[in-house]
Amino acid sequence: MELHVRYEGDDDPDKCSARKLARMDEAELHRATRSTPPGIVLNPFAEQALSPADRPTAGDGARHSRLVALDCSWETAEREAFGLEGVHRSLPFLVAGNPVNYGTAFQLNTVEAFAGALAILGEHDHAERILSTFSWGHTFLELNEEPLERYANCEDSSDVIDVQDDYLAEE
């Protein structure tokens, strides 16, 4: 799957996982909403959760073979996400493994969001590859091993929400 990032550049460039993905030729950064291609938009404000039903199939075209993430401050995230073309999906309950938000639910950085989405969509090897150059990358997959496996085995978004509810009830 192609990885694209609507990138605002309002964070520390040395800690930005989106910039590192771009340097590794794993993702393409886009400075404007208009230049960001349509795809499956990882939008924390979307009403429907990402699920295996969102996997690209033959005949879907390029639109569904792209994941699009938004890399910006939380203050502008909702406004920016609404401007992106594509199918908007939220990620279910996952815990950050990065040093800044370690152990915090729903506070993923860009590479973690991509890796979580890829794992849910059945592309676990791709998820491992993009995390492999981050010293803490394996931690994200270890922390989320069980939920990612369960989400990847769901039929659709409502099943993913049911699994998520199991985790949230435990919190």
PDB file of C-alpha atoms in Angstrom:
ATOM      1  CA  MET A   1       0.000   0.000   0.000  1.00  0.00           C
ATOM      2  CA  GLU A   2       1.150   3.507  -0.734  1.00  0.00           C
ATOM      3  CA  LEU A   3       1.553   5.764   2.302  1.00  0.00           C
ATOM      4  CA  HIS A   4       0.796   9.479   2.005  1.00  0.00           C
ATOM      5  CA  VAL A   5       0.939  12.181   4.658  1.00  0.00           C
ATOM      6  CA  ARG A   6      -0.779  15.556   4.710  1.00  0.00           C
ATOM      7  CA  TYR A   7       2.106  17.253   6.478  1.00  0.00           C
ATOM      8  CA  GLU A   8       1.911  20.617   8.225  1.00  0.00           C
ATOM      9  CA  GLY A   9       5.437  20.622   9.655  1.00  0.00           C
ATOM     10  CA  ASP A  10       4.451  22.118  13.008  1.00  0.00           C
ATOM     11  CA  ASP A  11       6.386  19.616  15.121  1.00  0.00           C
ATOM     12  CA  ASP A  12      10.017  18.942  16.003  1.00  0.00           C
ATOM     13  CA  PRO A  13      11.591  17.742  12.723  1.00  0.00           C
ATOM     14  CA  ASP A  14      14.044  15.522  14.633  1.00  0.00           C
ATOM     15  CA  LYS A  15      11.186  13.597  16.294  1.00  0.00           C
ATOM     16  CA  CYS A  16       8.771  13.556  13.349  1.00  0.00           C
ATOM     17  CA  SER A  17       8.042   9.991  12.261  1.00  0.00           C
ATOM     18  CA  ALA A  18       6.403  11.193   9.016  1.00  0.00           C
ATOM     19  CA  ARG A  19       9.588  12.963   7.932  1.00  0.00           C
ATOM     20  CA  LYS A  20      11.639   9.860   8.726  1.00  0.00           C
ATOM     21  CA  LEU A  21       9.247   7.707   6.673  1.00  0.00           C
ATOM     22  CA  ALA A  22       9.692  10.116   3.762  1.00  0.00           C
ATOM     23  CA  ARG A  23      13.503  10.001   4.092  1.00  0.00           C
ATOM     24  CA  MET A  24      13.254   6.186   3.953  1.00  0.00           C
ATOM     25  CA  ASP A  25      11.097   6.444   0.795  1.00  0.00           C
ATOM     26  CA  GLU A  26       8.255   4.706   2.662  1.00  0.00           C
ATOM     27  CA  ALA A  27       5.828   7.655   2.514  1.00  0.00           C
ATOM     28  CA  GLU A  28       5.223  10.771   0.479  1.00  0.00           C
ATOM     29  CA  LEU A  29       4.674  14.102   2.247  1.00  0.00           C
ATOM     30  CA  HIS A  30       2.180  16.642   0.902  1.00  0.00           C
ATOM     31  CA  ARG A  31       2.214  20.240   2.130  1.00  0.00           C
ATOM     32  CA  ALA A  32      -1.300  21.065   0.904  1.00  0.00           C
ATOM     33  CA  THR A  33      -4.649  19.333   1.133  1.00  0.00           C
ATOM     34  CA  ARG A  34      -5.174  19.750  -2.623  1.00  0.00           C
ATOM     35  CA  SER A  35      -1.946  17.901  -3.421  1.00  0.00           C
ATOM     36  CA  THR A  36      -2.763  14.969  -1.121  1.00  0.00           C
ATOM     37  CA  PRO A  37      -4.190  12.097  -3.174  1.00  0.00           C
ATOM     38  CA  PRO A  38      -7.424  10.389  -2.125  1.00  0.00           C
ATOM     39  CA  GLY A  39      -7.243   7.153  -0.197  1.00  0.00           C
ATOM     40  CA  ILE A  40      -8.249   5.602   3.090  1.00  0.00           C
ATOM     41  CA  VAL A  41      -7.871   8.626   5.349  1.00  0.00           C
ATOM     42  CA  LEU A  42      -6.867   7.821   8.923  1.00  0.00           C
ATOM     43  CA  ASN A  43      -9.060  10.367  10.670  1.00  0.00           C
ATOM     44  CA  PRO A  44      -9.418  10.176  14.467  1.00  0.00           C
ATOM     45  CA  PHE A  45     -12.761  11.974  14.138  1.00  0.00           C
ATOM     46  CA  ALA A  46     -14.272   9.572  11.567  1.00  0.00           C
ATOM     47  CA  GLU A  47     -17.495   7.849  12.524  1.00  0.00           C
ATOM     48  CA  GLN A  48     -16.509   4.445  11.132  1.00  0.00           C
ATOM     49  CA  ALA A  49     -13.573   2.355  12.347  1.00  0.00           C
ATOM     50  CA  LEU A  50     -10.996   0.884   9.995  1.00  0.00           C
ATOM     51  CA  SER A  51     -11.581  -2.825   9.460  1.00  0.00           C
ATOM     52  CA  PRO A  52     -10.487  -5.667   7.173  1.00  0.00           C
ATOM     53  CA  ALA A  53     -13.536  -4.806   5.024  1.00  0.00           C
ATOM     54  CA  ASP A  54     -11.534  -1.744   3.914  1.00  0.00           C
ATOM     55  CA  ARG A  55      -8.823  -3.906   2.331  1.00  0.00           C
ATOM     56  CA  PRO A  56      -8.200  -3.034  -1.298  1.00  0.00           C
ATOM     57  CA  THR A  57      -9.593  -5.560  -3.741  1.00  0.00           C
ATOM     58  CA  ALA A  58      -9.067  -6.008  -7.453  1.00  0.00           C
ATOM     59  CA  GLY A  59     -10.915  -3.303  -9.299  1.00  0.00           C
ATOM     60  CA  ASP A  60     -10.815  -0.765  -6.430  1.00  0.00           C
ATOM     61  CA  GLY A  61      -8.253   1.341  -8.220  1.00  0.00           C
ATOM     62  CA  ALA A  62      -5.457   3.341  -6.627  1.00  0.00           C
ATOM     63  CA  ARG A  63      -7.736   5.245  -4.257  1.00  0.00           C
ATOM     64  CA  HIS A  64      -8.187   2.248  -1.953  1.00  0.00           C
ATOM     65  CA  SER A  65      -4.559   1.139  -2.220  1.00  0.00           C
ATOM     66  CA  ARG A  66      -3.417   4.296  -0.405  1.00  0.00           C
ATOM     67  CA  LEU A  67      -3.370   5.119   3.265  1.00  0.00           C
ATOM     68  CA  VAL A  68      -3.412   8.817   4.076  1.00  0.00           C
ATOM     69  CA  ALA A  69      -2.429  10.163   7.485  1.00  0.00           C
ATOM     70  CA  LEU A  70      -2.588  13.677   8.824  1.00  0.00           C
ATOM     71  CA  ASP A  71       0.531  14.954  10.586  1.00  0.00           C
ATOM     72  CA  CYS A  72      -0.380  18.176  12.366  1.00  0.00           C
ATOM     73  CA  SER A  73      -1.156  19.586  15.788  1.00  0.00           C
ATOM     74  CA  TRP A  74      -4.308  18.368  17.542  1.00  0.00           C
ATOM     75  CA  GLU A  75      -5.648  21.950  17.389  1.00  0.00           C
ATOM     76  CA  THR A  76      -5.950  21.785  13.593  1.00  0.00           C
ATOM     77  CA  ALA A  77      -6.472  18.048  13.114  1.00  0.00           C
ATOM     78  CA  GLU A  78     -10.257  18.030  12.824  1.00  0.00           C
ATOM     79  CA  ARG A  79     -10.375  20.928  10.363  1.00  0.00           C
ATOM     80  CA  GLU A  80      -7.576  19.511   8.190  1.00  0.00           C
ATOM     81  CA  ALA A  81      -8.969  15.971   8.157  1.00  0.00           C
ATOM     82  CA  PHE A  82     -12.318  17.113   6.798  1.00  0.00           C
ATOM     83  CA  GLY A  83     -10.583  18.558   3.727  1.00  0.00           C
ATOM     84  CA  LEU A  84      -8.931  15.305   2.675  1.00  0.00           C
ATOM     85  CA  GLU A  85     -10.554  13.290  -0.092  1.00  0.00           C
ATOM     86  CA  GLY A  86     -11.235   9.620   0.393  1.00  0.00           C
ATOM     87  CA  VAL A  87     -12.864   7.132   2.720  1.00  0.00           C
ATOM     88  CA  HIS A  88     -12.422   8.357   6.293  1.00  0.00           C
ATOM     89  CA  ARG A  89     -11.760   5.760   8.991  1.00  0.00           C
ATOM     90  CA  SER A  90     -10.710   6.000  12.618  1.00  0.00           C
ATOM     91  CA  LEU A  91      -8.295   3.597  14.230  1.00  0.00           C
ATOM     92  CA  PRO A  92      -9.630   1.520  17.103  1.00  0.00           C
ATOM     93  CA  PHE A  93      -8.081   1.310  20.562  1.00  0.00           C
ATOM     94  CA  LEU A  94      -4.303   1.033  20.274  1.00  0.00           C
ATOM     95  CA  VAL A  95      -1.583   2.088  22.708  1.00  0.00           C
ATOM     96  CA  ALA A  96       1.401   4.243  21.745  1.00  0.00           C
ATOM     97  CA  GLY A  97       4.842   2.681  21.938  1.00  0.00           C
ATOM     98  CA  ASN A  98       6.782   5.837  21.075  1.00  0.00           C
ATOM     99  CA  PRO A  99       8.824   7.554  23.814  1.00  0.00           C
ATOM    100  CA  VAL A 100       6.691  10.724  23.827  1.00  0.00           C
ATOM    101  CA  ASN A 101       3.287   9.076  24.404  1.00  0.00           C
ATOM    102  CA  TYR A 102       4.346   5.628  25.613  1.00  0.00           C
ATOM    103  CA  GLY A 103       1.413   3.634  27.001  1.00  0.00           C
ATOM    104  CA  THR A 104      -1.190   6.243  26.129  1.00  0.00           C
ATOM    105  CA  ALA A 105      -4.253   4.983  24.270  1.00  0.00           C
ATOM    106  CA  PHE A 106      -5.235   6.712  21.023  1.00  0.00           C
ATOM    107  CA  GLN A 107      -2.125   8.992  21.046  1.00  0.00           C
ATOM    108  CA  LEU A 108      -0.248   7.411  18.151  1.00  0.00           C
ATOM    109  CA  ASN A 109       2.317   9.173  16.047  1.00  0.00           C
ATOM    110  CA  THR A 110       2.172   8.934  12.261  1.00  0.00           C
ATOM    111  CA  VAL A 111       4.233   5.770  11.801  1.00  0.00           C
ATOM    112  CA  GLU A 112       2.251   4.015  14.546  1.00  0.00           C
ATOM    113  CA  ALA A 113      -1.033   5.007  12.891  1.00  0.00           C
ATOM    114  CA  PHE A 114       0.199   3.639   9.563  1.00  0.00           C
ATOM    115  CA  ALA A 115       1.534   0.449  11.177  1.00  0.00           C
ATOM    116  CA  GLY A 116      -1.719  -0.144  13.065  1.00  0.00           C
ATOM    117  CA  ALA A 117      -3.761   0.396   9.912  1.00  0.00           C
ATOM    118  CA  LEU A 118      -1.524  -1.870   7.842  1.00  0.00           C
ATOM    119  CA  ALA A 119      -1.754  -4.648  10.433  1.00  0.00           C
ATOM    120  CA  ILE A 120      -5.558  -4.389  10.545  1.00  0.00           C
ATOM    121  CA  LEU A 121      -5.648  -4.525   6.741  1.00  0.00           C
ATOM    122  CA  GLY A 122      -3.567  -7.716   6.716  1.00  0.00           C
ATOM    123  CA  GLU A 123      -0.225  -6.150   5.774  1.00  0.00           C
ATOM    124  CA  HIS A 124       1.696  -7.045   8.934  1.00  0.00           C
ATOM    125  CA  ASP A 125       5.046  -7.357   7.093  1.00  0.00           C
ATOM    126  CA  HIS A 126       4.668  -3.820   5.754  1.00  0.00           C
ATOM    127  CA  ALA A 127       3.850  -2.608   9.285  1.00  0.00           C
ATOM    128  CA  GLU A 128       6.998  -4.292  10.641  1.00  0.00           C
ATOM    129  CA  ARG A 129       9.124  -2.819   7.847  1.00  0.00           C
ATOM    130  CA  ILE A 130       8.107   0.792   8.443  1.00  0.00           C
ATOM    131  CA  LEU A 131       8.591   0.426  12.208  1.00  0.00           C
ATOM    132  CA  SER A 132      11.959  -1.340  11.883  1.00  0.00           C
ATOM    133  CA  THR A 133      14.060   1.834  11.672  1.00  0.00           C
ATOM    134  CA  PHE A 134      12.618   3.291  14.876  1.00  0.00           C
ATOM    135  CA  SER A 135      14.416   2.035  17.989  1.00  0.00           C
ATOM    136  CA  TRP A 136      11.043   1.720  19.748  1.00  0.00           C
ATOM    137  CA  GLY A 137       9.122   0.410  16.712  1.00  0.00           C
ATOM    138  CA  HIS A 138       8.949  -3.186  17.907  1.00  0.00           C
ATOM    139  CA  THR A 139       7.452  -1.905  21.181  1.00  0.00           C
ATOM    140  CA  PHE A 140       4.346  -0.642  19.385  1.00  0.00           C
ATOM    141  CA  LEU A 141       3.709  -4.070  17.854  1.00  0.00           C
ATOM    142  CA  GLU A 142       4.409  -5.859  21.139  1.00  0.00           C
ATOM    143  CA  LEU A 143       2.073  -3.603  23.145  1.00  0.00           C
ATOM    144  CA  ASN A 144      -0.696  -4.047  20.588  1.00  0.00           C
ATOM    145  CA  GLU A 145      -0.112  -7.624  19.453  1.00  0.00           C
ATOM    146  CA  GLU A 146      -3.390  -9.044  20.758  1.00  0.00           C
ATOM    147  CA  PRO A 147      -5.730  -6.211  19.712  1.00  0.00           C
ATOM    148  CA  LEU A 148      -4.157  -5.942  16.254  1.00  0.00           C
ATOM    149  CA  GLU A 149      -4.597  -9.667  15.715  1.00  0.00           C
ATOM    150  CA  ARG A 150      -8.204  -9.512  16.897  1.00  0.00           C
ATOM    151  CA  TYR A 151      -9.000  -6.459  14.721  1.00  0.00           C
ATOM    152  CA  ALA A 152      -7.406  -8.135  11.678  1.00  0.00           C
ATOM    153  CA  ASN A 153      -9.745 -11.105  12.162  1.00  0.00           C
ATOM    154  CA  CYS A 154     -12.909  -8.995  12.241  1.00  0.00           C
ATOM    155  CA  GLU A 155     -15.424  -8.915   9.402  1.00  0.00           C
ATOM    156  CA  ASP A 156     -16.284  -5.220   9.436  1.00  0.00           C
ATOM    157  CA  SER A 157     -16.272  -1.975  11.398  1.00  0.00           C
ATOM    158  CA  SER A 158     -19.003  -3.032  13.818  1.00  0.00           C
ATOM    159  CA  ASP A 159     -16.965  -6.129  14.775  1.00  0.00           C
ATOM    160  CA  VAL A 160     -13.903  -3.913  15.316  1.00  0.00           C
ATOM    161  CA  ILE A 161     -15.947  -1.656  17.616  1.00  0.00           C
ATOM    162  CA  ASP A 162     -17.112  -4.712  19.577  1.00  0.00           C
ATOM    163  CA  VAL A 163     -13.490  -5.798  20.080  1.00  0.00           C
ATOM    164  CA  GLN A 164     -12.508  -2.234  21.006  1.00  0.00           C
ATOM    165  CA  ASP A 165     -15.320  -2.118  23.574  1.00  0.00           C
ATOM    166  CA  ASP A 166     -13.798  -5.201  25.233  1.00  0.00           C
ATOM    167  CA  TYR A 167     -10.523  -3.308  25.716  1.00  0.00           C
ATOM    168  CA  LEU A 168     -12.175  -0.104  26.856  1.00  0.00           C
ATOM    169  CA  ALA A 169     -14.254  -2.006  29.431  1.00  0.00           C
ATOM    170  CA  GLU A 170     -10.997  -3.304  30.918  1.00  0.00           C
ATOM    171  CA  GLU A 171      -9.502   0.189  31.226  1.00  0.00           C
TER     172      GLU A 171
END
